[in-house]
Amino acid sequence: MAEGAVPKQRAGKRSNHEDNIDLDDSVEVDMMSEAANRRVREKYRDLINSVEVQADGAGHAGLDVHSLHTFVLQANDAFTSVKRPREAAMDAQFLRTCGTLAKLSIESAQSNLAVFKPTEFAQKLKHFVMTGDGDDDDEIDESNDEMDWHRFGRAVSSLYKRAVGIEPIYGALEWQRPKPAPRAAKKQDTEAGPKTKPHEMVSGSTGEERQTEEVTRIYKILDARFKENKKRPLCFFTFVVNPHSFMHTVENLFHTSFLFRDQYAVLTEDENGLPVIAPRQLSSASHTGGVSHQSVISLTKSDWKQIVETFEIKEPMIPPPTNTVKRKC
């Protein structure tokens, strides 16, 4: 067993030696990969610094598309060596910076199309009027301050209309007022028929006058009926209702309301609670100092029929008005 133990111990020593060799190899590989990653990071830092320096020099206009394209190609070459998230984060930062600069470049290109730059225009105009031979590549002679404005005038003369020259007039203008044209005489129409005359009104009245006449007529009828009833108040419905015409009943109510308004009539209640009407004497003191009260009465055609049947009205107390208007042609 002793003889067999020796080979096992030697074999174990060889195993440890091999492990040490493998560990050294792994350490060397890690050192080489760390150096490669460091070089990748340095390359990205150089790219970011170069882009920022050129962007600061370009100002608001940003970098041109060709420069950005070159930087992106260099970043693509460096990205092939990226193995860890740290270097990948630097690559993302660089691409974000390039995207911002590209956006500024596009906005600047679009704004330059519509912006007028007075300084640039003045320089081009000065170069145009100071190079007499018309060649844009000629250099300006700083010692000569004369500008060829005639050349400028010939160049822009086709863009404007020519002004009308001034031609003075010798002497005053002779002017006479034109005579008015004679008016043509109107021709009389001899073939026209006889002239028609308007209708003449023999008698008549306006709406307000006729309303006043109707109110006065109803007052006279009320006074006469009051005296016929031995100066006792009359039933209001019997007085105003016309059993033959609903329209005349409405007209009687309308005209009787003016008697109450002007205090020519009095409306009270009898012992049964029914409304009664009586005339008021024009010479009475109560007419001049009294106060009138008015109310709104609603009367439908069914109500009118019911009143006629209830009070047994056969003939109207107020006869219909007669038409006093006559015409003649």
Tab-separated table of C-alpha atoms in Angstrom:
chain	number	residue	atom	x	y	z
A	1	MET	CA	0.000	0.000	0.000
A	2	ALA	CA	2.986	2.269	0.610
A	3	GLU	CA	4.117	1.787	-2.883
A	4	GLY	CA	0.702	2.560	-4.157
A	5	ALA	CA	0.447	5.747	-2.073
A	6	VAL	CA	3.391	7.479	-3.659
A	7	PRO	CA	1.975	7.702	-7.143
A	8	LYS	CA	-1.237	9.219	-5.784
A	9	GLN	CA	0.660	11.972	-4.006
A	10	ARG	CA	2.671	12.802	-7.141
A	11	ALA	CA	-0.419	12.791	-9.193
A	12	GLY	CA	-1.970	15.306	-6.805
A	13	LYS	CA	1.037	17.609	-7.100
A	14	ARG	CA	0.807	17.569	-10.855
A	15	SER	CA	-2.860	18.574	-10.628
A	16	ASN	CA	-2.104	21.654	-8.497
A	17	HIS	CA	0.600	22.734	-10.892
A	18	GLU	CA	-1.779	22.482	-13.813
A	19	ASP	CA	-4.363	24.537	-11.916
A	20	ASN	CA	-1.805	27.258	-11.311
A	21	ILE	CA	-0.989	27.354	-15.017
A	22	ASP	CA	-4.690	27.700	-15.910
A	23	LEU	CA	-5.167	30.494	-13.352
A	24	ASP	CA	-2.224	32.415	-14.761
A	25	ASP	CA	-3.657	32.057	-18.237
A	26	SER	CA	-7.056	33.367	-17.103
A	27	VAL	CA	-5.476	36.326	-15.321
A	28	GLU	CA	-3.488	37.171	-18.432
A	29	VAL	CA	-6.629	36.940	-20.587
A	30	ASP	CA	-8.550	39.183	-18.181
A	31	MET	CA	-5.763	41.740	-18.243
A	32	MET	CA	-5.777	41.724	-22.023
A	33	SER	CA	-9.614	42.129	-22.184
A	34	GLU	CA	-9.512	44.979	-19.649
A	35	ALA	CA	-6.884	46.758	-21.749
A	36	ALA	CA	-9.046	46.294	-24.857
A	37	ASN	CA	-12.101	47.692	-23.053
A	38	ARG	CA	-10.021	50.645	-21.886
A	39	ARG	CA	-9.004	51.361	-25.462
A	40	VAL	CA	-12.671	51.189	-26.547
A	41	ARG	CA	-13.645	53.674	-23.849
A	42	GLU	CA	-10.839	56.021	-24.807
A	43	LYS	CA	-11.932	55.869	-28.426
A	44	TYR	CA	-15.528	56.750	-27.501
A	45	ARG	CA	-14.284	59.624	-25.306
A	46	ASP	CA	-12.266	60.980	-28.222
A	47	LEU	CA	-15.274	60.741	-30.519
A	48	ILE	CA	-17.572	62.513	-28.037
A	49	ASN	CA	-15.016	65.285	-27.428
A	50	SER	CA	-14.459	65.783	-31.176
A	51	VAL	CA	-18.178	66.032	-31.846
A	52	GLU	CA	-18.723	68.535	-29.017
A	53	VAL	CA	-15.779	70.707	-30.146
A	54	GLN	CA	-17.007	70.871	-33.745
A	55	ALA	CA	-20.608	71.475	-32.582
A	56	ASP	CA	-19.472	74.452	-30.458
A	57	GLY	CA	-17.642	75.880	-33.430
A	58	ALA	CA	-20.620	75.482	-35.760
A	59	GLY	CA	-23.041	77.315	-33.377
A	60	HIS	CA	-26.790	77.053	-33.853
A	61	ALA	CA	-26.380	75.717	-37.405
A	62	GLY	CA	-25.037	72.385	-36.104
A	63	LEU	CA	-22.721	69.983	-37.909
A	64	ASP	CA	-23.199	69.148	-41.553
A	65	VAL	CA	-24.481	65.754	-42.570
A	66	HIS	CA	-21.120	64.611	-43.987
A	67	SER	CA	-19.277	65.176	-40.687
A	68	LEU	CA	-21.960	63.386	-38.710
A	69	HIS	CA	-21.813	60.477	-41.139
A	70	THR	CA	-18.031	60.185	-40.628
A	71	PHE	CA	-18.377	60.158	-36.829
A	72	VAL	CA	-21.091	57.506	-36.928
A	73	LEU	CA	-18.917	55.239	-39.113
A	74	GLN	CA	-16.055	55.536	-36.600
A	75	ALA	CA	-18.451	54.657	-33.782
A	76	ASN	CA	-19.602	51.589	-35.716
A	77	ASP	CA	-15.989	50.394	-35.959
A	78	ALA	CA	-15.541	50.841	-32.218
A	79	PHE	CA	-18.797	49.087	-31.454
A	80	THR	CA	-17.432	45.792	-32.828
A	81	SER	CA	-15.112	45.632	-29.785
A	82	VAL	CA	-17.814	46.422	-27.205
A	83	LYS	CA	-18.261	43.499	-24.788
A	84	ARG	CA	-19.649	45.050	-21.595
A	85	PRO	CA	-22.577	47.356	-20.690
A	86	ARG	CA	-20.198	50.148	-19.650
A	87	GLU	CA	-18.854	50.575	-23.175
A	88	ALA	CA	-22.355	50.060	-24.641
A	89	ALA	CA	-23.632	52.963	-22.495
A	90	MET	CA	-20.915	55.218	-23.945
A	91	ASP	CA	-21.942	54.170	-27.440
A	92	ALA	CA	-25.573	55.100	-26.654
A	93	GLN	CA	-24.454	58.486	-25.277
A	94	PHE	CA	-22.477	59.186	-28.442
A	95	LEU	CA	-25.398	58.271	-30.717
A	96	ARG	CA	-27.775	60.466	-28.673
A	97	THR	CA	-25.382	63.404	-29.103
A	98	CYS	CA	-25.182	62.785	-32.864
A	99	GLY	CA	-29.000	62.630	-33.069
A	100	THR	CA	-29.354	65.990	-31.302
A	101	LEU	CA	-26.825	67.605	-33.637
A	102	ALA	CA	-28.567	66.136	-36.684
A	103	LYS	CA	-31.882	67.606	-35.504
A	104	LEU	CA	-30.289	71.042	-35.082
A	105	SER	CA	-28.750	70.795	-38.538
A	106	ILE	CA	-32.086	69.950	-40.155
A	107	GLU	CA	-33.905	72.797	-38.343
A	108	SER	CA	-31.171	75.242	-39.314
A	109	ALA	CA	-31.343	74.166	-42.965
A	110	GLN	CA	-35.100	74.674	-43.029
A	111	SER	CA	-34.958	78.079	-41.331
A	112	ASN	CA	-32.212	79.348	-43.601
A	113	LEU	CA	-34.475	78.922	-46.608
A	114	ALA	CA	-36.906	81.592	-45.352
A	115	VAL	CA	-34.620	83.955	-43.354
A	116	PHE	CA	-33.279	87.076	-45.023
A	117	LYS	CA	-29.789	88.022	-43.839
A	118	PRO	CA	-29.184	91.770	-44.358
A	119	THR	CA	-25.432	91.525	-43.702
A	120	GLU	CA	-24.911	88.846	-46.323
A	121	PHE	CA	-27.064	90.771	-48.818
A	122	ALA	CA	-25.065	93.979	-48.225
A	123	GLN	CA	-21.772	92.178	-48.814
A	124	LYS	CA	-22.987	90.644	-52.060
A	125	LEU	CA	-24.363	93.996	-53.228
A	126	LYS	CA	-21.085	95.744	-52.435
A	127	HIS	CA	-19.145	93.072	-54.320
A	128	PHE	CA	-21.495	93.454	-57.294
A	129	VAL	CA	-21.202	97.237	-57.644
A	130	MET	CA	-17.439	97.345	-57.057
A	131	THR	CA	-16.459	94.734	-59.689
A	132	GLY	CA	-16.928	96.589	-62.916
A	133	ASP	CA	-16.314	93.749	-65.328
A	134	GLY	CA	-19.147	91.660	-63.944
A	135	ASP	CA	-17.032	88.673	-62.892
A	136	ASP	CA	-18.045	87.455	-59.452
A	137	ASP	CA	-14.650	85.835	-58.873
A	138	ASP	CA	-12.816	89.155	-59.088
A	139	GLU	CA	-11.384	90.576	-55.895
A	140	ILE	CA	-12.569	93.941	-54.618
A	141	ASP	CA	-10.092	96.779	-54.817
A	142	GLU	CA	-10.201	98.291	-51.315
A	143	SER	CA	-8.332	101.418	-52.457
A	144	ASN	CA	-11.128	102.282	-54.899
A	145	ASP	CA	-14.242	103.486	-53.074
A	146	GLU	CA	-16.247	104.190	-56.240
A	147	MET	CA	-19.250	101.990	-56.859
A	148	ASP	CA	-20.728	101.376	-60.257
A	149	TRP	CA	-24.370	102.135	-59.512
A	150	HIS	CA	-25.108	102.367	-63.238
A	151	ARG	CA	-24.377	98.685	-63.476
A	152	PHE	CA	-26.746	98.047	-60.603
A	153	GLY	CA	-29.430	100.122	-62.345
A	154	ARG	CA	-29.069	98.200	-65.596
A	155	ALA	CA	-29.323	94.914	-63.719
A	156	VAL	CA	-32.581	95.780	-61.951
A	157	SER	CA	-34.208	97.932	-64.667
A	158	SER	CA	-36.076	94.946	-66.062
A	159	LEU	CA	-37.808	94.389	-62.713
A	160	TYR	CA	-39.551	97.788	-62.573
A	161	LYS	CA	-41.734	99.812	-64.903
A	162	ARG	CA	-40.249	102.869	-66.496
A	163	ALA	CA	-41.325	106.207	-65.037
A	164	VAL	CA	-43.172	108.640	-67.299
A	165	GLY	CA	-41.140	111.682	-68.242
A	166	ILE	CA	-42.151	115.237	-67.343
A	167	GLU	CA	-43.358	117.331	-70.299
A	168	PRO	CA	-44.019	120.967	-69.318
A	169	ILE	CA	-46.940	122.782	-70.978
A	170	TYR	CA	-46.460	126.352	-72.177
A	171	GLY	CA	-49.454	128.584	-71.447
A	172	ALA	CA	-52.744	128.018	-69.670
A	173	LEU	CA	-55.363	125.569	-70.767
A	174	GLU	CA	-58.514	126.968	-72.323
A	175	TRP	CA	-61.514	125.289	-70.834
A	176	GLN	CA	-65.193	125.924	-71.323
A	177	ARG	CA	-68.054	124.485	-69.411
A	178	PRO	CA	-69.915	122.044	-71.638
A	179	LYS	CA	-73.442	123.006	-72.520
A	180	PRO	CA	-76.103	120.782	-71.073
A	181	ALA	CA	-77.838	118.544	-73.541
A	182	PRO	CA	-81.439	119.618	-74.325
A	183	ARG	CA	-84.030	117.499	-72.671
A	184	ALA	CA	-86.379	115.598	-74.912
A	185	ALA	CA	-90.005	116.624	-74.561
A	186	LYS	CA	-92.236	114.001	-73.106
A	187	LYS	CA	-94.794	112.618	-75.485
A	188	GLN	CA	-98.342	112.677	-74.293
A	189	ASP	CA	-100.200	109.440	-74.537
A	190	THR	CA	-103.254	110.365	-76.576
A	191	GLU	CA	-104.440	106.812	-76.816
A	192	ALA	CA	-104.944	106.456	-73.081
A	193	GLY	CA	-108.478	106.008	-71.832
A	194	PRO	CA	-110.364	108.355	-69.529
A	195	LYS	CA	-108.864	109.038	-66.130
A	196	THR	CA	-110.480	107.335	-63.187
A	197	LYS	CA	-111.413	109.271	-60.095
A	198	PRO	CA	-111.035	107.887	-56.581
A	199	HIS	CA	-114.078	106.932	-54.590
A	200	GLU	CA	-115.502	109.742	-52.490
A	201	MET	CA	-116.463	109.078	-48.891
A	202	VAL	CA	-119.853	110.533	-48.091
A	203	SER	CA	-119.802	109.752	-44.432
A	204	GLY	CA	-117.673	107.632	-42.176
A	205	SER	CA	-115.336	107.681	-39.219
A	206	THR	CA	-112.006	106.304	-38.075
A	207	GLY	CA	-111.560	103.360	-35.759
A	208	GLU	CA	-111.181	105.447	-32.589
A	209	GLU	CA	-114.136	107.696	-33.453
A	210	ARG	CA	-116.318	104.711	-34.178
A	211	GLN	CA	-115.311	103.074	-30.906
A	212	THR	CA	-116.229	106.252	-29.011
A	213	GLU	CA	-119.567	106.383	-30.777
A	214	GLU	CA	-120.266	102.750	-29.876
A	215	VAL	CA	-119.401	103.298	-26.193
A	216	THR	CA	-121.671	106.349	-26.081
A	217	ARG	CA	-124.480	104.361	-27.720
A	218	ILE	CA	-124.159	101.541	-25.165
A	219	TYR	CA	-124.232	104.054	-22.311
A	220	LYS	CA	-127.457	105.574	-23.639
A	221	ILE	CA	-128.990	102.098	-23.926
A	222	LEU	CA	-127.877	101.268	-20.372
A	223	ASP	CA	-129.383	104.475	-19.041
A	224	ALA	CA	-132.657	103.855	-20.883
A	225	ARG	CA	-132.904	100.224	-19.678
A	226	PHE	CA	-132.056	101.365	-16.142
A	227	LYS	CA	-134.946	103.819	-16.177
A	228	GLU	CA	-137.293	101.200	-17.637
A	229	ASN	CA	-136.397	98.904	-14.719
A	230	LYS	CA	-137.477	101.619	-12.230
A	231	LYS	CA	-133.856	102.649	-11.663
A	232	ARG	CA	-132.859	99.262	-10.390
A	233	PRO	CA	-129.578	97.619	-11.474
A	234	LEU	CA	-129.768	95.303	-14.479
A	235	CYS	CA	-128.403	91.759	-14.709
A	236	PHE	CA	-124.991	92.075	-16.297
A	237	PHE	CA	-125.259	88.952	-18.459
A	238	THR	CA	-128.778	89.839	-19.627
A	239	PHE	CA	-127.512	93.278	-20.651
A	240	VAL	CA	-124.366	92.351	-22.630
A	241	VAL	CA	-125.203	88.899	-24.043
A	242	ASN	CA	-126.660	88.687	-27.533
A	243	PRO	CA	-128.429	85.290	-27.818
A	244	HIS	CA	-128.211	85.339	-31.611
A	245	SER	CA	-124.500	86.207	-32.090
A	246	PHE	CA	-121.426	85.274	-30.077
A	247	MET	CA	-119.402	87.932	-31.922
A	248	HIS	CA	-121.777	90.730	-30.920
A	249	THR	CA	-121.631	89.495	-27.333
A	250	VAL	CA	-117.825	89.834	-27.329
A	251	GLU	CA	-118.102	93.335	-28.834
A	252	ASN	CA	-120.612	94.350	-26.154
A	253	LEU	CA	-118.258	93.138	-23.427
A	254	PHE	CA	-115.402	95.051	-24.986
A	255	HIS	CA	-117.281	98.351	-25.269
A	256	THR	CA	-118.903	98.007	-21.827
A	257	SER	CA	-115.411	97.675	-20.272
A	258	PHE	CA	-114.767	101.289	-21.310
A	259	LEU	CA	-117.790	102.389	-19.256
A	260	PHE	CA	-116.211	100.813	-16.179
A	261	ARG	CA	-112.776	102.269	-16.967
A	262	ASP	CA	-114.129	105.806	-17.392
A	263	GLN	CA	-116.483	105.327	-14.406
A	264	TYR	CA	-119.674	105.751	-16.439
A	265	ALA	CA	-121.088	102.507	-15.039
A	266	VAL	CA	-120.993	100.558	-11.767
A	267	LEU	CA	-120.757	96.772	-11.414
A	268	THR	CA	-121.971	95.286	-8.128
A	269	GLU	CA	-123.562	92.065	-6.836
A	270	ASP	CA	-127.179	91.425	-5.902
A	271	GLU	CA	-128.445	89.357	-3.000
A	272	ASN	CA	-127.855	86.156	-4.995
A	273	GLY	CA	-124.197	87.013	-5.724
A	274	LEU	CA	-124.836	87.695	-9.435
A	275	PRO	CA	-123.197	90.691	-11.127
A	276	VAL	CA	-125.524	93.659	-11.836
A	277	ILE	CA	-124.772	96.851	-13.758
A	278	ALA	CA	-126.129	100.384	-13.328
A	279	PRO	CA	-125.253	103.717	-14.944
A	280	ARG	CA	-123.480	106.387	-12.971
A	281	GLN	CA	-124.734	109.941	-13.329
A	282	LEU	CA	-122.222	112.183	-15.060
A	283	SER	CA	-122.827	115.038	-12.627
A	284	SER	CA	-122.250	112.950	-9.513
A	285	ALA	CA	-119.310	113.690	-7.288
A	286	SER	CA	-118.259	110.066	-7.176
A	287	HIS	CA	-117.525	110.118	-10.907
A	288	THR	CA	-114.824	112.748	-10.578
A	289	GLY	CA	-113.122	111.409	-7.487
A	290	GLY	CA	-113.809	107.668	-7.638
A	291	VAL	CA	-111.380	104.841	-8.349
A	292	SER	CA	-112.131	102.230	-11.024
A	293	HIS	CA	-111.155	98.578	-10.721
A	294	GLN	CA	-110.880	96.320	-13.769
A	295	SER	CA	-110.542	92.595	-14.231
A	296	VAL	CA	-110.166	90.116	-17.106
A	297	ILE	CA	-113.171	87.975	-18.088
A	298	SER	CA	-112.758	84.776	-20.111
A	299	LEU	CA	-115.776	83.841	-22.233
A	300	THR	CA	-115.872	80.851	-24.560
A	301	LYS	CA	-118.587	79.878	-26.993
A	302	SER	CA	-119.744	77.055	-24.710
A	303	ASP	CA	-119.976	79.518	-21.813
A	304	TRP	CA	-122.009	81.843	-24.013
A	305	LYS	CA	-124.499	79.097	-24.857
A	306	GLN	CA	-124.798	78.082	-21.217
A	307	ILE	CA	-125.492	81.695	-20.158
A	308	VAL	CA	-128.201	82.043	-22.805
A	309	GLU	CA	-129.918	78.864	-21.587
A	310	THR	CA	-129.530	79.618	-17.863
A	311	PHE	CA	-130.846	83.207	-17.948
A	312	GLU	CA	-133.382	82.400	-20.715
A	313	ILE	CA	-132.282	85.316	-22.879
A	314	LYS	CA	-134.500	85.607	-25.943
A	315	GLU	CA	-133.706	89.063	-27.330
A	316	PRO	CA	-130.601	91.254	-26.889
A	317	MET	CA	-130.858	94.456	-24.834
A	318	ILE	CA	-128.142	96.016	-26.988
A	319	PRO	CA	-129.173	95.884	-30.648
A	320	PRO	CA	-126.366	95.359	-33.197
A	321	PRO	CA	-124.846	98.575	-34.576
A	322	THR	CA	-125.883	99.761	-38.034
A	323	ASN	CA	-123.289	100.491	-40.752
A	324	THR	CA	-123.134	104.252	-41.406
A	325	VAL	CA	-120.472	104.185	-44.127
A	326	LYS	CA	-121.676	104.820	-47.668
A	327	ARG	CA	-119.692	104.926	-50.915
A	328	LYS	CA	-120.467	106.189	-54.342
A	329	CYS	CA	-118.506	105.710	-57.490
